[in-house]
């Protein structure tokens, strides 16, 4: 009794000390109003606070927690509804000398806190104007909230990352945040802990993988990487563990604690695997089941409650088996089952347990049938209200559809009205279903991200051609007499060597002169061919004897052409995530097509530049593109119409945000060489070049297709 009184006195003294400490200040009132797109919450204090409350944010569910040190709750209530903007309500919880204010939000938002006399002003930023600046605190210093409300030009960066080993073998990850308003999303997936720091970057010195296996904790590796505008951390752990997360001002602490298995906890398993109880031996001859269970309870230390319907005897002989396995053997032998609550086991026949659980479920169903209904209005911002018609199991007339079945979210007593004009949902149902619908809308009624997709088609052409040729002729003229009209000669007094008989006959008099002079008297007539319809440039020499009766015509020609070209096409289009988009430009060409009756008809086919793409944004910030790019152009004319030159690529590829990837390329190279020459003579080295024409053409064509996706920033989507 003395020890009890002493302990009680100590508790009273501690409680009095806590109360005295808490009475330093108190929260007397909480009021809220909406200014533009922001919600301003005014917390009235008994005395002017000496410092701002320590706050942190969580994402699932969306909440903001503010801790007031040495402060009591004098409002007289623990819950207060606000229902302004995205703020649903406030919970006030006092624990010892500390009082916590929890703001329940519809979605993740940032906030700012400031001191205004005896009041603490909390501004929750919405989709409207930035949060207004507040009055300075009692010391005359400017409120820190004003600086926090304005969005920085660049993302804030994590300051530091540290790992420590706790006294009980736990792994402790300490992250130094840039400010206390950073939203952190922590979730456990398998044997990993995934942490996302929203709207926060990571400096290059912290982008690394830490191997902390040597610390002897459940944590093996910590990987920190940037992910778009966020920072993604992966904590890998092994064994049996549990995690807890808490934040103090700008310091986030993640504790990964090893879980020690309780040897008195039945585990069970096939073939004796998974049993961890202390080994024992049993040798029972026609003993009551209750006595056997009592013996197991004495050895294991568990509290066992046996139902009155457990009866009968059994004979049991077990040697060196875990006690939890022995318990399973007894239960299976007599058709029993157990339900565990802490360290208490309730053992009863299986049918009895199933019947009891069924009755409990039926009672819950009956309670839901009698529970009062609530009505609530949901304003949709991004989704169409008609999209929830199937979710609510409603037909076009608003009545419950008979085909809804298990897909109906509402209870059998619930009803919903969809208003497409105002894009609102009017839901009437029990409280639990209303909360389920609220969570569903929070997850689905979000802005869809948009992607700007830009394609570039580059066509490079490089061509070269060269033509070489020669003309060579000879004639021997003997003058008889001169006159005003020029030389007059007889046909058998001249010698000519030409390229054909007609030209030679004109000089020798065997063929009438057609007035074309000596154009056909060339011995070699292999001129260079023109390119693209142009005449080949030429150079000619005439050599005369001293008597001017012989001349040699030599004509050489050459043409060399060099051409290069580049064509760039760059279609671009903006679309939402997982929504196909198409953009095209070009012409439609007619062509003839035979019909089934034998007649011909004119149809049109497109020859255009087209970009068709469906983007998909992955959780890690990359973009998966299902892309179809085509660049068709008008070709040569045919009897049925114009041919179409096609350049087309269709593929699926993953690209990082803002990155560029080459989807494909086509490279073509053509080399052509042709020689026209006089047989035998044209093959003579050096001299043979006067008796032949040479043509050489080289052409290279290359097509490259580039694609660049860019995720449109949310601030641009919202018009900020």
Coordinates of C-alpha atoms in Angstrom, one line a residue, residues 139-447:
X139 CA 9.8 41.3 -32.1
X140 CA 9.2 43.3 -35.3
X141 CA 10.7 40.6 -37.5
X142 CA 9.1 39.9 -40.9
X143 CA 6.9 36.8 -41.0
X144 CA 8.6 33.8 -42.4
X145 CA 5.4 32.8 -44.2
X146 CA 5.6 35.5 -46.8
X147 CA 8.9 34.2 -48.1
X148 CA 7.7 30.6 -47.9
X149 CA 4.5 31.3 -49.8
X150 CA 6.2 32.6 -53.0
X151 CA 7.4 29.8 -55.3
X152 CA 11.2 29.9 -55.7
X153 CA 12.7 30.3 -59.0
X154 CA 14.4 26.9 -58.7
X155 CA 13.6 23.8 -56.6
X156 CA 14.8 23.7 -53.0
X157 CA 17.4 21.1 -52.4
X158 CA 17.9 18.5 -49.7
X159 CA 20.6 19.7 -47.3
X160 CA 22.0 16.4 -45.9
X161 CA 21.5 12.7 -45.7
X162 CA 22.8 10.6 -42.8
X163 CA 22.5 7.0 -41.5
X164 CA 23.0 5.9 -37.9
X165 CA 22.5 2.8 -35.9
X166 CA 20.2 3.0 -32.9
X167 CA 20.7 1.6 -29.4
X168 CA 18.2 -1.3 -30.1
X169 CA 19.8 -2.2 -33.5
X170 CA 17.4 -0.1 -35.6
X171 CA 18.6 1.7 -38.8
X172 CA 18.0 5.4 -38.6
X173 CA 17.9 7.5 -41.8
X174 CA 18.1 11.2 -41.1
X175 CA 17.2 13.6 -43.9
X176 CA 17.8 17.4 -43.5
X177 CA 15.0 19.1 -45.4
X178 CA 15.3 22.6 -46.9
X179 CA 12.3 23.8 -45.0
X180 CA 9.5 22.5 -42.8
X181 CA 6.8 22.6 -45.6
X182 CA 8.2 19.9 -47.8
X183 CA 5.6 17.2 -48.5
X184 CA 6.9 13.7 -48.0
X185 CA 5.3 10.5 -49.2
X186 CA 6.4 7.4 -47.5
X187 CA 5.1 3.9 -48.4
X188 CA 6.3 0.3 -48.0
X189 CA 6.4 -1.9 -51.1
X190 CA 7.6 -5.5 -50.3
X191 CA 11.0 -5.3 -48.7
X192 CA 11.6 -1.7 -49.7
X193 CA 10.6 1.7 -48.3
X194 CA 9.9 4.3 -51.0
X195 CA 10.2 7.9 -50.0
X196 CA 9.2 10.8 -52.4
X197 CA 10.2 14.4 -51.5
X198 CA 7.7 16.4 -53.6
X199 CA 8.8 19.6 -55.3
X200 CA 12.3 19.1 -53.9
X201 CA 15.6 18.5 -55.7
X202 CA 18.8 16.7 -54.6
X203 CA 22.3 18.1 -55.0
X204 CA 24.8 16.0 -56.9
X205 CA 26.7 15.1 -53.7
X206 CA 23.7 13.3 -52.4
X207 CA 22.8 11.4 -55.6
X208 CA 24.4 8.1 -54.6
X209 CA 23.8 4.6 -53.3
X210 CA 24.9 4.0 -49.7
X211 CA 25.8 0.4 -48.7
X212 CA 25.1 0.3 -44.9
X213 CA 25.2 -3.5 -44.5
X214 CA 28.2 -3.3 -42.1
X215 CA 26.1 -1.4 -39.5
X216 CA 24.3 -4.6 -38.6
X217 CA 20.7 -3.2 -39.0
X218 CA 17.8 -4.3 -41.2
X219 CA 18.8 -1.6 -43.7
X220 CA 21.2 -2.8 -46.4
X221 CA 21.2 0.0 -49.1
X222 CA 19.9 3.5 -49.5
X223 CA 19.5 5.0 -53.1
X224 CA 18.7 8.6 -53.7
X225 CA 18.0 9.8 -57.2
X226 CA 16.2 12.8 -58.8
X227 CA 12.8 12.1 -60.4
X228 CA 11.5 15.1 -62.4
X229 CA 10.6 17.8 -59.9
X230 CA 10.8 15.3 -57.0
X231 CA 13.5 13.3 -55.2
X232 CA 13.0 9.6 -54.9
X233 CA 14.6 7.5 -52.2
X234 CA 14.6 3.7 -52.0
X235 CA 15.5 2.0 -48.7
X236 CA 16.2 -1.7 -49.0
X237 CA 15.8 -3.8 -45.9
X238 CA 16.0 -7.5 -45.1
X239 CA 14.6 -9.8 -42.4
X240 CA 11.6 -9.1 -40.3
X241 CA 11.3 -5.4 -39.6
X242 CA 8.9 -2.5 -39.1
X243 CA 9.3 1.2 -40.0
X244 CA 8.2 4.4 -38.4
X245 CA 8.5 8.0 -39.7
X246 CA 8.4 11.3 -37.8
X247 CA 9.5 14.8 -38.5
X248 CA 10.8 17.5 -36.3
X249 CA 11.0 20.9 -37.9
X250 CA 13.3 20.5 -41.0
X251 CA 14.5 17.0 -40.0
X252 CA 12.8 13.8 -41.3
X253 CA 13.7 10.6 -39.4
X254 CA 12.9 7.1 -40.8
X255 CA 13.5 4.3 -38.2
X256 CA 13.7 0.7 -39.5
X257 CA 13.4 -1.5 -36.4
X258 CA 14.1 -5.3 -36.3
X259 CA 11.1 -7.3 -35.1
X260 CA 12.1 -10.0 -32.6
X261 CA 9.9 -13.1 -33.0
X262 CA 7.9 -14.0 -29.9
X263 CA 8.7 -17.7 -29.1
X264 CA 5.2 -17.9 -27.5
X265 CA 3.4 -17.0 -30.7
X266 CA 2.0 -19.9 -32.8
X267 CA 3.3 -19.7 -36.4
X268 CA 2.3 -23.0 -38.0
X269 CA 3.5 -24.5 -41.3
X270 CA 3.3 -27.5 -43.4
X271 CA 5.7 -30.4 -42.5
X272 CA 6.8 -28.7 -39.3
X273 CA 8.3 -25.7 -41.2
X274 CA 7.8 -22.3 -39.5
X275 CA 7.3 -23.6 -35.9
X276 CA 9.4 -21.7 -33.5
X277 CA 8.1 -22.8 -30.1
X278 CA 10.1 -24.5 -27.4
X279 CA 10.5 -28.2 -28.0
X280 CA 8.7 -30.6 -25.7
X281 CA 7.5 -34.2 -25.4
X282 CA 4.0 -35.4 -24.7
X283 CA 2.7 -38.8 -23.7
X284 CA -1.0 -38.7 -23.0
X285 CA -3.2 -41.7 -22.7
X286 CA -6.9 -41.1 -23.0
X287 CA -6.6 -37.6 -21.5
X288 CA -9.3 -34.8 -21.9
X289 CA -8.7 -32.3 -24.6
X290 CA -9.0 -29.4 -22.0
X291 CA -6.2 -30.9 -19.9
X292 CA -4.0 -31.2 -23.0
X293 CA -4.6 -27.6 -23.9
X294 CA -3.9 -26.6 -20.3
X295 CA -0.6 -28.3 -20.4
X296 CA 0.4 -26.5 -23.6
X297 CA -0.7 -23.2 -22.1
X298 CA 1.5 -23.8 -19.0
X299 CA 4.5 -24.4 -21.2
X300 CA 4.0 -21.7 -23.8
X301 CA 2.8 -19.0 -21.3
X302 CA -0.1 -18.1 -23.5
X303 CA -3.6 -17.2 -22.2
X304 CA -6.0 -19.8 -23.6
X305 CA -9.8 -19.5 -23.4
X306 CA -11.6 -22.8 -24.3
X307 CA -15.2 -22.8 -25.4
X308 CA -17.7 -24.9 -23.4
X309 CA -18.3 -27.0 -26.5
X310 CA -14.7 -28.3 -26.5
X311 CA -15.1 -31.9 -25.1
X312 CA -13.7 -35.3 -25.7
X313 CA -10.5 -37.3 -24.9
X314 CA -7.4 -38.1 -27.0
X315 CA -4.3 -40.2 -26.8
X316 CA -1.2 -38.2 -27.7
X317 CA 2.5 -39.2 -27.9
X318 CA 4.9 -36.5 -29.2
X319 CA 8.7 -36.3 -28.7
X320 CA 10.8 -33.2 -29.2
X321 CA 8.3 -31.2 -31.2
X322 CA 7.7 -27.4 -30.8
X323 CA 4.7 -26.6 -28.6
X324 CA 3.0 -24.6 -31.3
X325 CA 3.1 -27.6 -33.6
X326 CA 1.7 -29.8 -30.8
X327 CA -1.1 -27.2 -30.5
X328 CA -1.9 -27.5 -34.2
X329 CA -2.0 -31.3 -33.9
X330 CA -4.5 -31.2 -31.1
X331 CA -6.7 -28.7 -32.9
X332 CA -6.7 -30.7 -36.1
X333 CA -7.4 -34.0 -34.3
X334 CA -10.5 -32.7 -32.6
X335 CA -11.8 -30.4 -35.4
X336 CA -11.0 -27.2 -33.5
X337 CA -9.8 -23.8 -34.6
X338 CA -8.4 -20.7 -32.8
X339 CA -8.6 -16.9 -33.0
X340 CA -5.7 -14.9 -31.6
X341 CA -6.0 -11.5 -30.0
X342 CA -2.7 -10.3 -28.6
X343 CA -1.4 -13.1 -26.4
X344 CA -4.9 -14.5 -25.8
X345 CA -6.1 -17.6 -27.8
X346 CA -9.7 -18.4 -28.0
X347 CA -10.2 -22.1 -29.0
X348 CA -13.6 -23.5 -30.2
X349 CA -14.9 -25.9 -32.8
X350 CA -14.6 -24.5 -36.4
X351 CA -18.3 -24.5 -36.9
X352 CA -18.9 -22.4 -33.8
X353 CA -16.3 -19.8 -34.8
X354 CA -17.6 -19.6 -38.4
X355 CA -21.2 -19.2 -37.1
X356 CA -20.1 -16.4 -34.7
X357 CA -18.2 -14.5 -37.4
X358 CA -21.2 -14.9 -39.8
X359 CA -23.5 -13.5 -37.1
X360 CA -21.2 -10.5 -36.6
X361 CA -21.2 -9.7 -40.3
X362 CA -25.0 -10.0 -40.5
X363 CA -25.2 -7.6 -37.5
X364 CA -23.0 -5.1 -39.3
X365 CA -25.2 -5.4 -42.4
X366 CA -28.3 -4.8 -40.3
X367 CA -26.7 -1.8 -38.6
X368 CA -25.9 -0.4 -42.1
X369 CA -29.6 -0.8 -43.0
X370 CA -30.6 1.2 -40.0
X371 CA -27.8 3.7 -40.0
X372 CA -28.9 7.3 -40.8
X373 CA -28.2 8.6 -44.3
X374 CA -26.0 11.6 -45.1
X375 CA -26.0 13.9 -48.1
X376 CA -23.0 15.6 -49.6
X377 CA -22.2 17.6 -52.7
X378 CA -19.0 16.9 -54.6
X379 CA -17.7 19.5 -57.1
X380 CA -15.6 17.9 -59.8
X381 CA -12.7 20.0 -61.2
X382 CA -11.2 17.9 -64.0
X383 CA -13.3 14.8 -64.5
X384 CA -16.7 14.9 -66.2
X385 CA -19.6 14.1 -63.9
X386 CA -21.0 11.7 -66.5
X387 CA -17.9 9.5 -66.0
X388 CA -19.3 8.5 -62.6
X389 CA -22.6 7.3 -63.9
X390 CA -21.2 3.8 -64.4
X391 CA -19.4 4.0 -61.0
X392 CA -22.7 4.7 -59.2
X393 CA -24.6 2.1 -61.3
X394 CA -27.1 4.6 -62.8
X395 CA -28.8 4.5 -66.1
X396 CA -29.4 7.4 -68.4
X397 CA -32.6 8.3 -66.4
X398 CA -30.7 8.4 -63.1
X399 CA -32.3 5.2 -61.7
X400 CA -30.3 2.3 -60.4
X401 CA -29.2 0.1 -63.3
X402 CA -30.0 -3.6 -63.1
X403 CA -26.6 -4.4 -64.8
X404 CA -24.5 -2.6 -62.2
X405 CA -24.0 -5.6 -60.0
X406 CA -20.9 -5.7 -57.9
X407 CA -19.5 -2.5 -59.7
X408 CA -21.9 -0.3 -57.8
X409 CA -20.0 1.8 -55.2
X410 CA -23.1 3.0 -53.4
X411 CA -24.9 0.9 -50.8
X412 CA -28.4 -0.5 -51.6
X413 CA -29.9 2.5 -49.8
X414 CA -27.6 5.0 -51.5
X415 CA -28.5 7.3 -54.4
X416 CA -26.8 9.8 -56.5
X417 CA -27.8 12.7 -58.8
X418 CA -25.4 13.8 -61.6
X419 CA -25.6 17.4 -62.8
X420 CA -23.6 17.8 -66.1
X421 CA -24.3 21.6 -66.2
X422 CA -22.5 22.4 -63.0
X423 CA -20.3 19.2 -63.1
X424 CA -21.4 18.3 -59.6
X425 CA -22.4 15.0 -57.8
X426 CA -25.2 14.9 -55.2
X427 CA -24.7 11.8 -53.1
X428 CA -26.9 10.4 -50.3
X429 CA -25.7 7.4 -48.5
X430 CA -24.3 6.1 -45.1
X431 CA -21.3 7.8 -43.7
X432 CA -18.8 5.0 -44.5
X433 CA -19.9 5.0 -48.2
X434 CA -19.7 8.8 -48.3
X435 CA -16.1 8.6 -47.1
X436 CA -15.3 5.9 -49.8
X437 CA -16.7 8.1 -52.5
X438 CA -14.7 11.1 -51.2
X439 CA -11.5 9.0 -51.4
X440 CA -12.4 7.8 -54.9
X441 CA -12.9 11.4 -56.1
X442 CA -9.7 12.5 -54.6
X443 CA -7.8 9.8 -56.5
X444 CA -9.5 10.3 -59.8
X445 CA -10.4 14.0 -60.0
X446 CA -6.9 15.2 -60.7
X447 CA -5.4 17.2 -63.6

